[in-house]
mmCIF file of C-alpha atoms in Angstrom:
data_model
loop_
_atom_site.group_PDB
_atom_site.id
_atom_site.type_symbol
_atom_site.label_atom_id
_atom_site.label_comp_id
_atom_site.label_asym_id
_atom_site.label_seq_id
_atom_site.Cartn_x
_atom_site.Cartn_y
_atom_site.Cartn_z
ATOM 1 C CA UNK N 1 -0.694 37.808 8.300
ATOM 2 C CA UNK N 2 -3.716 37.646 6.323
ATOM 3 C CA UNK N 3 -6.589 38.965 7.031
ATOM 4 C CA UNK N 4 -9.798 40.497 5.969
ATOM 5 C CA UNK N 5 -12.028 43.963 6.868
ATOM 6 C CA UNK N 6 -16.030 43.800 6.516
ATOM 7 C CA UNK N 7 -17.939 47.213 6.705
ATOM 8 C CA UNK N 8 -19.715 47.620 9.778
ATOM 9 C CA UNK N 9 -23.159 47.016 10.596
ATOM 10 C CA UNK N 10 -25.893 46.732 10.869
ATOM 11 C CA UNK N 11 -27.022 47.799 7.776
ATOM 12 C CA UNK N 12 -30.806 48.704 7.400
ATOM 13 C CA UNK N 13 -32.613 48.580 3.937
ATOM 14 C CA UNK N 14 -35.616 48.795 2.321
ATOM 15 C CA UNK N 15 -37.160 45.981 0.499
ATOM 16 C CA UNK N 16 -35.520 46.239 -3.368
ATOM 17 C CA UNK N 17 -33.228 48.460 -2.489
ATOM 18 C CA UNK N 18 -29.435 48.329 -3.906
ATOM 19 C CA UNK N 19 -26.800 46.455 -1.523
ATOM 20 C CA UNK N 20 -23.715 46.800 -1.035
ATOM 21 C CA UNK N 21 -21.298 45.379 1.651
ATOM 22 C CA UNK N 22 -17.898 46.065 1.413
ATOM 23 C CA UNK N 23 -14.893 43.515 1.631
ATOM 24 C CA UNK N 24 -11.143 44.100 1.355
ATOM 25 C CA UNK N 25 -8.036 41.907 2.000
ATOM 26 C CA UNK N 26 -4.688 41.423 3.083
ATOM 27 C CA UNK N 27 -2.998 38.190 1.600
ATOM 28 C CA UNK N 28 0.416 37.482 0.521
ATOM 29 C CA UNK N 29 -0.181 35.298 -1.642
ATOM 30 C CA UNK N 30 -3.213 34.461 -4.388
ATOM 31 C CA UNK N 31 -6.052 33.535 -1.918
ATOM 32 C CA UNK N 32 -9.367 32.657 -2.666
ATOM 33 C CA UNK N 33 -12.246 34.529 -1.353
ATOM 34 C CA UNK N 34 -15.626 33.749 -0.135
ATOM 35 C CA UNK N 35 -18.804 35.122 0.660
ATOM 36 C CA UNK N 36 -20.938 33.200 3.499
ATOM 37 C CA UNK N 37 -24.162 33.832 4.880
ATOM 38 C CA UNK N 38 -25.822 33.065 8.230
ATOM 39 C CA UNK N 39 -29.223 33.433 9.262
ATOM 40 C CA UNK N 40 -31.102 33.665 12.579
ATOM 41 C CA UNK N 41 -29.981 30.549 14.317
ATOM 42 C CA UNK N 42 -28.496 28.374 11.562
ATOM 43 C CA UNK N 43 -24.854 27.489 10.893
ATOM 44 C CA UNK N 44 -23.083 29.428 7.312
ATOM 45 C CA UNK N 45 -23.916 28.782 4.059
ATOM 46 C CA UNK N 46 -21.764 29.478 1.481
ATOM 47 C CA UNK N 47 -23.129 31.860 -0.896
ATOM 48 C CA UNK N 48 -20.607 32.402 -3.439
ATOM 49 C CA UNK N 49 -16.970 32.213 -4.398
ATOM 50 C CA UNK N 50 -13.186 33.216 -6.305
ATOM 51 C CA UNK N 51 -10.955 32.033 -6.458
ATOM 52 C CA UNK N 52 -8.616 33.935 -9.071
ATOM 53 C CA UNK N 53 -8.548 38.017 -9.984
ATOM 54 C CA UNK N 54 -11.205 39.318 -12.021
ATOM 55 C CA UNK N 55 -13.094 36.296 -11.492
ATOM 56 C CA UNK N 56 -17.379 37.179 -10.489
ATOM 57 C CA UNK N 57 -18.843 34.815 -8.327
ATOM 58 C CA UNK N 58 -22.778 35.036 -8.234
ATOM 59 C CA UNK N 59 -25.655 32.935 -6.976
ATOM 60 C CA UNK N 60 -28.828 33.864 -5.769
ATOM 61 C CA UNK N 61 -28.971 37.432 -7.331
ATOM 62 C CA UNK N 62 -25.526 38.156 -5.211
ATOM 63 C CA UNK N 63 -22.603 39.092 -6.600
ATOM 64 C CA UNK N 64 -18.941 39.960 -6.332
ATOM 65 C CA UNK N 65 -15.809 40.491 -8.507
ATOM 66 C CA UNK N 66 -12.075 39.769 -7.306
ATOM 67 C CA UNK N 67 -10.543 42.543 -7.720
ATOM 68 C CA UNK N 68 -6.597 42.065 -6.847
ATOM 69 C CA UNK N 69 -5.430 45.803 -7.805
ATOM 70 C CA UNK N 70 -7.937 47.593 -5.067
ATOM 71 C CA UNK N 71 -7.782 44.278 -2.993
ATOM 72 C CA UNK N 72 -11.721 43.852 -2.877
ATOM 73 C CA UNK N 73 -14.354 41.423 -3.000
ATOM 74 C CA UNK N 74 -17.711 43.452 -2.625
ATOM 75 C CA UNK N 75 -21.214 41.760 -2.016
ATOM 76 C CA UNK N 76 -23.941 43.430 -4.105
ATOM 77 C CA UNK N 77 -27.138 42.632 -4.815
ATOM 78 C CA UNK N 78 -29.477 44.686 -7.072
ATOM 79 C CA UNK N 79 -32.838 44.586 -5.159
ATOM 80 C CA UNK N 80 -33.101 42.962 -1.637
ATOM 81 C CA UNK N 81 -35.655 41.301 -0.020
ATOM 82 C CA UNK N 82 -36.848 40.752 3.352
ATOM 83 C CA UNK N 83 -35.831 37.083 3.142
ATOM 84 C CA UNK N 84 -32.026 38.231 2.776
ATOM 85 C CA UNK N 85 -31.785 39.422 6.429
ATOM 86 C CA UNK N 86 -28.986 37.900 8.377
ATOM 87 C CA UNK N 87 -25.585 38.471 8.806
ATOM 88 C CA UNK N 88 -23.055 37.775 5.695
ATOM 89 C CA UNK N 89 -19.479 37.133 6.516
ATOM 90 C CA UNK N 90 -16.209 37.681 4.101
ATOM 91 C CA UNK N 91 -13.629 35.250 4.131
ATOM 92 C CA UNK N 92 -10.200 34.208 2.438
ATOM 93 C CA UNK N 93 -7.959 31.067 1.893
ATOM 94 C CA UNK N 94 -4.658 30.454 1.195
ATOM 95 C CA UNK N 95 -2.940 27.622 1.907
ATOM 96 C CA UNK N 96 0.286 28.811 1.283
ATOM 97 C CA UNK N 97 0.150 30.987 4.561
ATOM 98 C CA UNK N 98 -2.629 29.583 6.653
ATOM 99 C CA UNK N 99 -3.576 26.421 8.413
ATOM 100 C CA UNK N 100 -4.369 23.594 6.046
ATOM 101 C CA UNK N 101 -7.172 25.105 3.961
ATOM 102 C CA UNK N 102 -8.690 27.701 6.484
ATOM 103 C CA UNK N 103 -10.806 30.265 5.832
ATOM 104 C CA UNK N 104 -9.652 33.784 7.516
ATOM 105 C CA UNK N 105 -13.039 35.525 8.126
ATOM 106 C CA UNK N 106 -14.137 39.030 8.511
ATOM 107 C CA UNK N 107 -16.208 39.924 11.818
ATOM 108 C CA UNK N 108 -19.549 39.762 9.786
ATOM 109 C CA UNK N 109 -21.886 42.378 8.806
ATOM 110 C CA UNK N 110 -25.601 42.465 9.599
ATOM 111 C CA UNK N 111 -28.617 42.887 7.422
ATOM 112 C CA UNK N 112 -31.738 43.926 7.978
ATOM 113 C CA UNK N 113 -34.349 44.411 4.926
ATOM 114 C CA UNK N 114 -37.876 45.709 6.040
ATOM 115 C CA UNK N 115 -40.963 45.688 3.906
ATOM 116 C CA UNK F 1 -25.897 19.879 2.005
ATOM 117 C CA UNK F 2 -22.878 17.991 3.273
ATOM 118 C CA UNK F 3 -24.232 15.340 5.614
ATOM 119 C CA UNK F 4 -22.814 17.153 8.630
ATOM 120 C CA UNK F 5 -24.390 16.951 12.418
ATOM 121 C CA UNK F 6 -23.330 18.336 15.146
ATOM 122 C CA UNK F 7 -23.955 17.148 18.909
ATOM 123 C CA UNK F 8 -24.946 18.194 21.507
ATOM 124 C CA UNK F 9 -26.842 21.655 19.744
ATOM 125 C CA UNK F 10 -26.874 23.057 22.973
ATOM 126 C CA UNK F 11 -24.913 22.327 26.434
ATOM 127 C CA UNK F 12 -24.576 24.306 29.603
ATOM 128 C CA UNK F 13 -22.064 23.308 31.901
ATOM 129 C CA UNK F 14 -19.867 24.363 34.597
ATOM 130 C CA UNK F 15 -16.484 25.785 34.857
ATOM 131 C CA UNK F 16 -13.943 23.486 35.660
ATOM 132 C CA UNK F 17 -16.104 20.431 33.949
ATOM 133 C CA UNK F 18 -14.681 18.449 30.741
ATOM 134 C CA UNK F 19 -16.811 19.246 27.586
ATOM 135 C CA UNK F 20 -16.340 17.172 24.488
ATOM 136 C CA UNK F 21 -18.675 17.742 21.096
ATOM 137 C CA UNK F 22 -18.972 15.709 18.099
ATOM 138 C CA UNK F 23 -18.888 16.495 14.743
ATOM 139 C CA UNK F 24 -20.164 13.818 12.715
ATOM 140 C CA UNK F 25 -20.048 13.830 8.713
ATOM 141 C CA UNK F 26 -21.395 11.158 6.219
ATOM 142 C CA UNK F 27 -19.848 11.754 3.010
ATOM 143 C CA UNK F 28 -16.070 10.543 3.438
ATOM 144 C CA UNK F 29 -14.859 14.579 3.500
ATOM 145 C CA UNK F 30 -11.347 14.252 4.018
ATOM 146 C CA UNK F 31 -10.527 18.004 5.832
ATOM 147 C CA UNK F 32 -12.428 18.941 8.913
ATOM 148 C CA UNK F 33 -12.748 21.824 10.976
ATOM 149 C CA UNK F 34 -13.460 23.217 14.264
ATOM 150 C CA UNK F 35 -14.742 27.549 14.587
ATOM 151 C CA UNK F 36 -15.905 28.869 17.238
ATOM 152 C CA UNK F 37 -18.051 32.220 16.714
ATOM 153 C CA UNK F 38 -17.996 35.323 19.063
ATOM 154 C CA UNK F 39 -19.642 39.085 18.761
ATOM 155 C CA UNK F 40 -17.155 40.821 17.476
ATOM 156 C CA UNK F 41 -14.596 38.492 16.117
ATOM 157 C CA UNK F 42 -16.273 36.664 13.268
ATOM 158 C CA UNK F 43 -14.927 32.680 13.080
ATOM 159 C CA UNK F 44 -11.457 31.896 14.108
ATOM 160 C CA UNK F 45 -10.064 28.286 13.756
ATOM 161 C CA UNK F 46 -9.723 26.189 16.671
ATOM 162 C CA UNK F 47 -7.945 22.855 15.043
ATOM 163 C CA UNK F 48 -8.170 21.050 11.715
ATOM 164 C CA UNK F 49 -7.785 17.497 10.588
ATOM 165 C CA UNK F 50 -6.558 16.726 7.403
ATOM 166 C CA UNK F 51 -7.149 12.689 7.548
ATOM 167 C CA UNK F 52 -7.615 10.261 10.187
ATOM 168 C CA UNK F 53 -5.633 10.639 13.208
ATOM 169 C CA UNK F 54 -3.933 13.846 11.231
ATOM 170 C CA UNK F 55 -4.748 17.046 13.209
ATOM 171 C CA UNK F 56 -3.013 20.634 13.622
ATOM 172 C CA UNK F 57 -3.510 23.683 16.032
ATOM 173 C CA UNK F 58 -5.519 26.371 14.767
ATOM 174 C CA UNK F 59 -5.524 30.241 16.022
ATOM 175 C CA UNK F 60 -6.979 30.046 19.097
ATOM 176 C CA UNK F 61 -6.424 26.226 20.055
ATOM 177 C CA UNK F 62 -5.093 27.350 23.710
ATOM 178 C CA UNK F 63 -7.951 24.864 26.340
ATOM 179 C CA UNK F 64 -8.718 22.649 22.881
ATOM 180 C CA UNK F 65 -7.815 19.194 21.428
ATOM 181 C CA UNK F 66 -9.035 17.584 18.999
ATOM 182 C CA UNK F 67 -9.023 13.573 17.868
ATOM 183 C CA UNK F 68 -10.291 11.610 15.058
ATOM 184 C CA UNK F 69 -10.190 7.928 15.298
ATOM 185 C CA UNK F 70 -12.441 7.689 11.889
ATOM 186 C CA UNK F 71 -13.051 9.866 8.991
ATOM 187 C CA UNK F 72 -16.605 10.638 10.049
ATOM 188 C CA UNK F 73 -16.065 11.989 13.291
ATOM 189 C CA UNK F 74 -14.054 14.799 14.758
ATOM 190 C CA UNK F 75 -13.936 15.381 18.520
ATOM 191 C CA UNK F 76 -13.523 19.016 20.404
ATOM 192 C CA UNK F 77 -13.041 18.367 23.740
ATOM 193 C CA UNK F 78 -12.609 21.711 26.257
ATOM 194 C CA UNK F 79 -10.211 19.664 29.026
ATOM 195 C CA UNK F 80 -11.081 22.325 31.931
ATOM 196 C CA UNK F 81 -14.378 24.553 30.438
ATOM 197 C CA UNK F 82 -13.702 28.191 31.568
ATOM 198 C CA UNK F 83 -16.646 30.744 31.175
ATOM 199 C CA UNK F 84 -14.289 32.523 28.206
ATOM 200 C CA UNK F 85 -15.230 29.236 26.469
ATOM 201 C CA UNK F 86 -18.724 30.188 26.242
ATOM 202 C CA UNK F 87 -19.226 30.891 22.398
ATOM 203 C CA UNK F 88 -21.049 29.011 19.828
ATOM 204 C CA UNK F 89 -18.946 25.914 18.109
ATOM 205 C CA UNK F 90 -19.135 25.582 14.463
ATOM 206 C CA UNK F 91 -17.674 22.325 12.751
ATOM 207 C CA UNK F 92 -16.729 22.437 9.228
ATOM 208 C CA UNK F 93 -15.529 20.125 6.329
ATOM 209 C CA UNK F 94 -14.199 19.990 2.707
ATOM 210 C CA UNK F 95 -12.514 18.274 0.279
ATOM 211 C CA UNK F 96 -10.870 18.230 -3.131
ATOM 212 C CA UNK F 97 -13.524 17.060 -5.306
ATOM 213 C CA UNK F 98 -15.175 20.710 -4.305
ATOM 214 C CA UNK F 99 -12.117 22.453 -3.923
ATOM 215 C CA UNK F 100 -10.115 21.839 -0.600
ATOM 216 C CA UNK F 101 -11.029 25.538 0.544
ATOM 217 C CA UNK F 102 -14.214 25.621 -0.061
ATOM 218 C CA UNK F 103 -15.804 24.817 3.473
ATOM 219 C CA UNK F 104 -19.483 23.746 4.384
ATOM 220 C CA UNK F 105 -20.462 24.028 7.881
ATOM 221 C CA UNK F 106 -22.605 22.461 10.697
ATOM 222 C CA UNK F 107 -25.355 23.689 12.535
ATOM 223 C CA UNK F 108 -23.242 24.288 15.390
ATOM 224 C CA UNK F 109 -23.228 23.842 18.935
ATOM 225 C CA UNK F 110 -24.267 26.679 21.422
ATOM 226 C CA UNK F 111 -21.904 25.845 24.509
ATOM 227 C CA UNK F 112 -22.451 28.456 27.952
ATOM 228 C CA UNK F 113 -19.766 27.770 30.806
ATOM 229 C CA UNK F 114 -21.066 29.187 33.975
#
Protein backbone atom coordinates (compact mmCIF):
# COMPACT_ATOMS: atom_id res chain seq x y z
CA UNK A 1 0.00 0.00 0.00
CA UNK A 2 1.01 3.47 0.11
CA UNK A 3 3.03 4.85 2.23
CA UNK A 4 5.58 7.41 3.09
CA UNK A 5 9.41 7.50 4.86
CA UNK A 6 10.50 10.81 6.86
CA UNK A 7 14.28 11.07 7.87
CA UNK A 8 14.79 10.59 11.37
CA UNK A 9 15.15 12.97 14.04
CA UNK A 10 15.67 15.00 15.84
CA UNK A 11 17.42 17.25 13.87
CA UNK A 12 19.46 20.06 15.66
CA UNK A 13 20.34 23.41 13.85
CA UNK A 14 21.66 26.55 14.22
CA UNK A 15 19.70 29.65 13.79
CA UNK A 16 19.96 30.46 9.67
CA UNK A 17 21.26 27.51 8.94
CA UNK A 18 20.18 25.43 5.63
CA UNK A 19 17.30 22.69 6.21
CA UNK A 20 16.64 19.94 4.83
CA UNK A 21 14.22 17.05 5.76
CA UNK A 22 13.87 14.36 3.58
CA UNK A 23 10.53 12.76 2.22
CA UNK A 24 10.00 9.85 -0.17
CA UNK A 25 6.91 7.82 -1.26
CA UNK A 26 5.30 4.81 -2.25
CA UNK A 27 1.93 5.38 -4.21
CA UNK A 28 0.38 3.59 -6.99
CA UNK A 29 -1.22 5.95 -8.27
CA UNK A 30 -0.74 10.07 -8.75
CA UNK A 31 -1.09 11.17 -5.05
CA UNK A 32 -0.82 14.41 -3.72
CA UNK A 33 1.64 15.28 -1.13
CA UNK A 34 1.76 17.44 1.85
CA UNK A 35 3.91 18.99 4.21
CA UNK A 36 2.36 19.66 7.88
CA UNK A 37 3.74 21.15 10.81
CA UNK A 38 3.08 20.80 14.55
CA UNK A 39 4.31 22.71 17.30
CA UNK A 40 4.66 22.23 21.08
CA UNK A 41 1.15 21.40 22.07
CA UNK A 42 -0.99 22.50 19.11
CA UNK A 43 -2.83 20.37 16.55
CA UNK A 44 -1.06 20.39 12.48
CA UNK A 45 -0.99 23.04 10.33
CA UNK A 46 -0.64 22.61 6.95
CA UNK A 47 2.33 24.21 5.61
CA UNK A 48 2.42 23.53 2.06
CA UNK A 49 1.27 21.34 -0.78
CA UNK A 50 1.33 19.18 -4.56
CA UNK A 51 -0.43 17.94 -5.88
CA UNK A 52 1.00 16.99 -9.48
CA UNK A 53 4.96 16.14 -10.54
CA UNK A 54 7.25 18.89 -10.79
CA UNK A 55 4.90 21.01 -9.08
CA UNK A 56 6.89 23.45 -5.88
CA UNK A 57 4.81 24.12 -3.11
CA UNK A 58 6.19 27.02 -0.81
CA UNK A 59 4.90 29.19 1.99
CA UNK A 60 6.58 30.65 4.73
CA UNK A 61 10.19 30.48 3.29
CA UNK A 62 9.56 26.43 3.02
CA UNK A 63 9.75 24.67 0.16
CA UNK A 64 9.44 21.44 -1.76
CA UNK A 65 9.28 20.08 -5.36
CA UNK A 66 7.32 16.78 -6.46
CA UNK A 67 9.54 14.95 -7.85
CA UNK A 68 7.78 11.59 -9.35
CA UNK A 69 11.09 10.03 -11.05
CA UNK A 70 13.18 9.85 -7.50
CA UNK A 71 9.72 9.64 -5.66
CA UNK A 72 10.49 12.73 -3.30
CA UNK A 73 9.00 15.60 -1.74
CA UNK A 74 11.88 17.31 0.34
CA UNK A 75 11.25 20.19 2.95
CA UNK A 76 13.93 22.91 2.67
CA UNK A 77 14.23 26.01 3.96
CA UNK A 78 17.17 28.40 3.30
CA UNK A 79 17.83 29.94 6.79
CA UNK A 80 15.91 28.70 9.93
CA UNK A 81 14.90 30.29 12.82
CA UNK A 82 14.30 29.50 16.30
CA UNK A 83 10.55 30.01 15.80
CA UNK A 84 10.54 26.94 13.26
CA UNK A 85 11.11 24.33 16.04
CA UNK A 86 8.58 21.59 16.14
CA UNK A 87 8.04 18.57 14.52
CA UNK A 88 7.03 18.59 10.58
CA UNK A 89 5.24 15.60 9.26
CA UNK A 90 5.09 14.26 5.39
CA UNK A 91 2.02 13.05 4.11
CA UNK A 92 0.23 11.70 0.84
CA UNK A 93 -3.34 11.30 -0.67
CA UNK A 94 -4.82 9.36 -3.08
CA UNK A 95 -8.11 8.55 -3.28
CA UNK A 96 -7.87 6.05 -5.71
CA UNK A 97 -6.21 3.63 -3.09
CA UNK A 98 -6.97 5.04 0.30
CA UNK A 99 -9.91 5.80 2.49
CA UNK A 100 -12.03 8.63 1.19
CA UNK A 101 -9.48 11.46 0.98
CA UNK A 102 -6.91 10.38 3.73
CA UNK A 103 -3.76 11.54 4.23
CA UNK A 104 -1.01 8.59 4.72
CA UNK A 105 1.58 10.28 7.03
CA UNK A 106 5.17 9.78 7.74
CA UNK A 107 6.20 9.24 11.56
CA UNK A 108 7.32 12.98 11.81
CA UNK A 109 10.62 14.48 12.16
CA UNK A 110 11.71 16.85 14.92
CA UNK A 111 13.30 20.24 14.82
CA UNK A 112 15.15 21.99 16.98
CA UNK A 113 16.79 25.53 15.93
CA UNK A 114 18.93 27.20 18.76
CA UNK A 115 20.12 30.76 18.77
CA UNK B 1 -8.54 28.56 10.37
CA UNK B 2 -11.39 26.15 9.82
CA UNK B 3 -13.80 26.73 12.69
CA UNK B 4 -12.91 23.39 14.23
CA UNK B 5 -13.12 22.55 18.25
CA UNK B 6 -12.49 19.77 19.79
CA UNK B 7 -13.92 18.53 23.31
CA UNK B 8 -12.98 17.51 25.93
CA UNK B 9 -8.90 18.83 25.33
CA UNK B 10 -7.99 16.61 27.90
CA UNK B 11 -9.73 13.41 29.68
CA UNK B 12 -8.38 10.75 31.95
CA UNK B 13 -10.38 7.87 32.47
CA UNK B 14 -10.39 4.34 33.36
CA UNK B 15 -10.10 1.15 31.56
CA UNK B 16 -13.14 -0.50 30.92
CA UNK B 17 -15.15 3.09 30.95
CA UNK B 18 -17.03 4.42 27.65
CA UNK B 19 -15.22 7.55 26.22
CA UNK B 20 -16.92 9.59 23.55
CA UNK B 21 -15.23 13.08 22.06
CA UNK B 22 -16.67 15.63 19.91
CA UNK B 23 -15.51 17.18 17.05
CA UNK B 24 -17.39 20.15 16.30
CA UNK B 25 -16.89 22.29 12.95
CA UNK B 26 -18.68 25.57 11.85
CA UNK B 27 -18.16 25.98 8.30
CA UNK B 28 -20.50 23.24 6.58
CA UNK B 29 -17.06 20.98 5.67
CA UNK B 30 -18.49 18.11 4.12
CA UNK B 31 -15.43 15.26 4.89
CA UNK B 32 -14.38 14.70 8.44
CA UNK B 33 -11.83 12.87 10.12
CA UNK B 34 -10.73 11.14 13.13
CA UNK B 35 -6.30 10.55 13.83
CA UNK B 36 -5.05 9.54 16.58
CA UNK B 37 -1.17 10.40 17.14
CA UNK B 38 1.44 8.05 18.83
CA UNK B 39 5.53 8.27 19.27
CA UNK B 40 6.59 6.52 16.68
CA UNK B 41 3.80 6.07 14.27
CA UNK B 42 2.95 9.53 13.01
CA UNK B 43 -1.20 9.88 12.36
CA UNK B 44 -3.11 6.90 11.28
CA UNK B 45 -6.90 7.19 10.44
CA UNK B 46 -9.36 5.98 12.77
CA UNK B 47 -12.83 6.60 10.65
CA UNK B 48 -14.03 9.20 8.17
CA UNK B 49 -17.36 10.68 7.27
CA UNK B 50 -18.04 11.76 4.01
CA UNK B 51 -21.69 13.43 4.73
CA UNK B 52 -24.19 13.09 7.33
CA UNK B 53 -24.83 9.77 8.65
CA UNK B 54 -22.05 8.54 5.85
CA UNK B 55 -19.04 7.04 7.72
CA UNK B 56 -16.23 4.32 6.83
CA UNK B 57 -13.51 2.38 8.89
CA UNK B 58 -10.20 3.76 8.81
CA UNK B 59 -6.71 1.82 9.58
CA UNK B 60 -6.86 1.29 12.95
CA UNK B 61 -10.76 1.56 13.67
CA UNK B 62 -10.58 -1.86 15.84
CA UNK B 63 -12.42 -0.34 19.78
CA UNK B 64 -13.82 2.89 17.53
CA UNK B 65 -17.17 4.11 16.06
CA UNK B 66 -18.00 6.92 14.87
CA UNK B 67 -21.65 8.83 14.20
CA UNK B 68 -22.75 11.99 12.75
CA UNK B 69 -26.29 12.97 13.14
CA UNK B 70 -25.39 16.67 11.64
CA UNK B 71 -22.77 18.05 9.46
CA UNK B 72 -21.12 19.93 12.30
CA UNK B 73 -20.43 17.28 14.56
CA UNK B 74 -18.57 14.02 14.43
CA UNK B 75 -18.55 11.65 17.41
CA UNK B 76 -15.49 9.11 18.48
CA UNK B 77 -16.68 7.09 20.98
CA UNK B 78 -13.98 4.29 22.57
CA UNK B 79 -17.00 1.56 23.62
CA UNK B 80 -14.61 -0.24 26.32
CA UNK B 81 -11.32 2.40 26.82
CA UNK B 82 -8.23 0.08 27.12
CA UNK B 83 -4.88 1.74 28.30
CA UNK B 84 -3.52 1.02 24.40
CA UNK B 85 -6.12 3.76 23.74
CA UNK B 86 -4.14 6.25 25.47
CA UNK B 87 -2.82 8.56 22.56
CA UNK B 88 -3.71 11.99 21.61
CA UNK B 89 -7.04 12.33 19.22
CA UNK B 90 -6.82 14.61 16.36
CA UNK B 91 -10.11 15.49 14.34
CA UNK B 92 -9.82 16.70 10.91
CA UNK B 93 -11.99 18.14 8.00
CA UNK B 94 -12.04 19.18 4.29
CA UNK B 95 -13.85 19.79 1.45
CA UNK B 96 -13.94 20.45 -2.28
CA UNK B 97 -13.96 24.07 -2.47
CA UNK B 98 -10.15 23.60 -0.96
CA UNK B 99 -9.47 20.49 -2.50
CA UNK B 100 -11.09 17.30 -0.87
CA UNK B 101 -7.47 16.18 0.34
CA UNK B 102 -6.35 18.93 1.65
CA UNK B 103 -7.10 18.43 5.50
CA UNK B 104 -7.12 21.09 8.41
CA UNK B 105 -7.02 19.80 11.82
CA UNK B 106 -8.23 20.37 15.45
CA UNK B 107 -6.48 21.06 18.44
CA UNK B 108 -6.93 17.66 19.54
CA UNK B 109 -7.82 15.81 22.47
CA UNK B 110 -5.15 14.31 24.91
CA UNK B 111 -7.06 11.05 26.15
CA UNK B 112 -4.88 8.71 29.11
CA UNK B 113 -6.71 5.29 29.97
CA UNK B 114 -5.39 4.06 33.21
Amino acid sequence: GDSVTQMEGPVTLSEEAFLTINCTYTATGYPSLFWYVQYPGEGLQLLLKATKADDKGSNKGFEATYRKETTSFHLEKGSVQVSDSAVYFCALSDSRTTSGYALNFGKGTSLLVTP
Amino acid sequence: DAGITQSPRHKVTETGTPVTLRCHQTENHRYMYWYRQDPGHGLRLIHYSYGVKDTDKGEVSDGYSVSRSKTEDFLLTLESATSSQTSVYFCAISDLDRGPDTQYFGPGTRLTVL
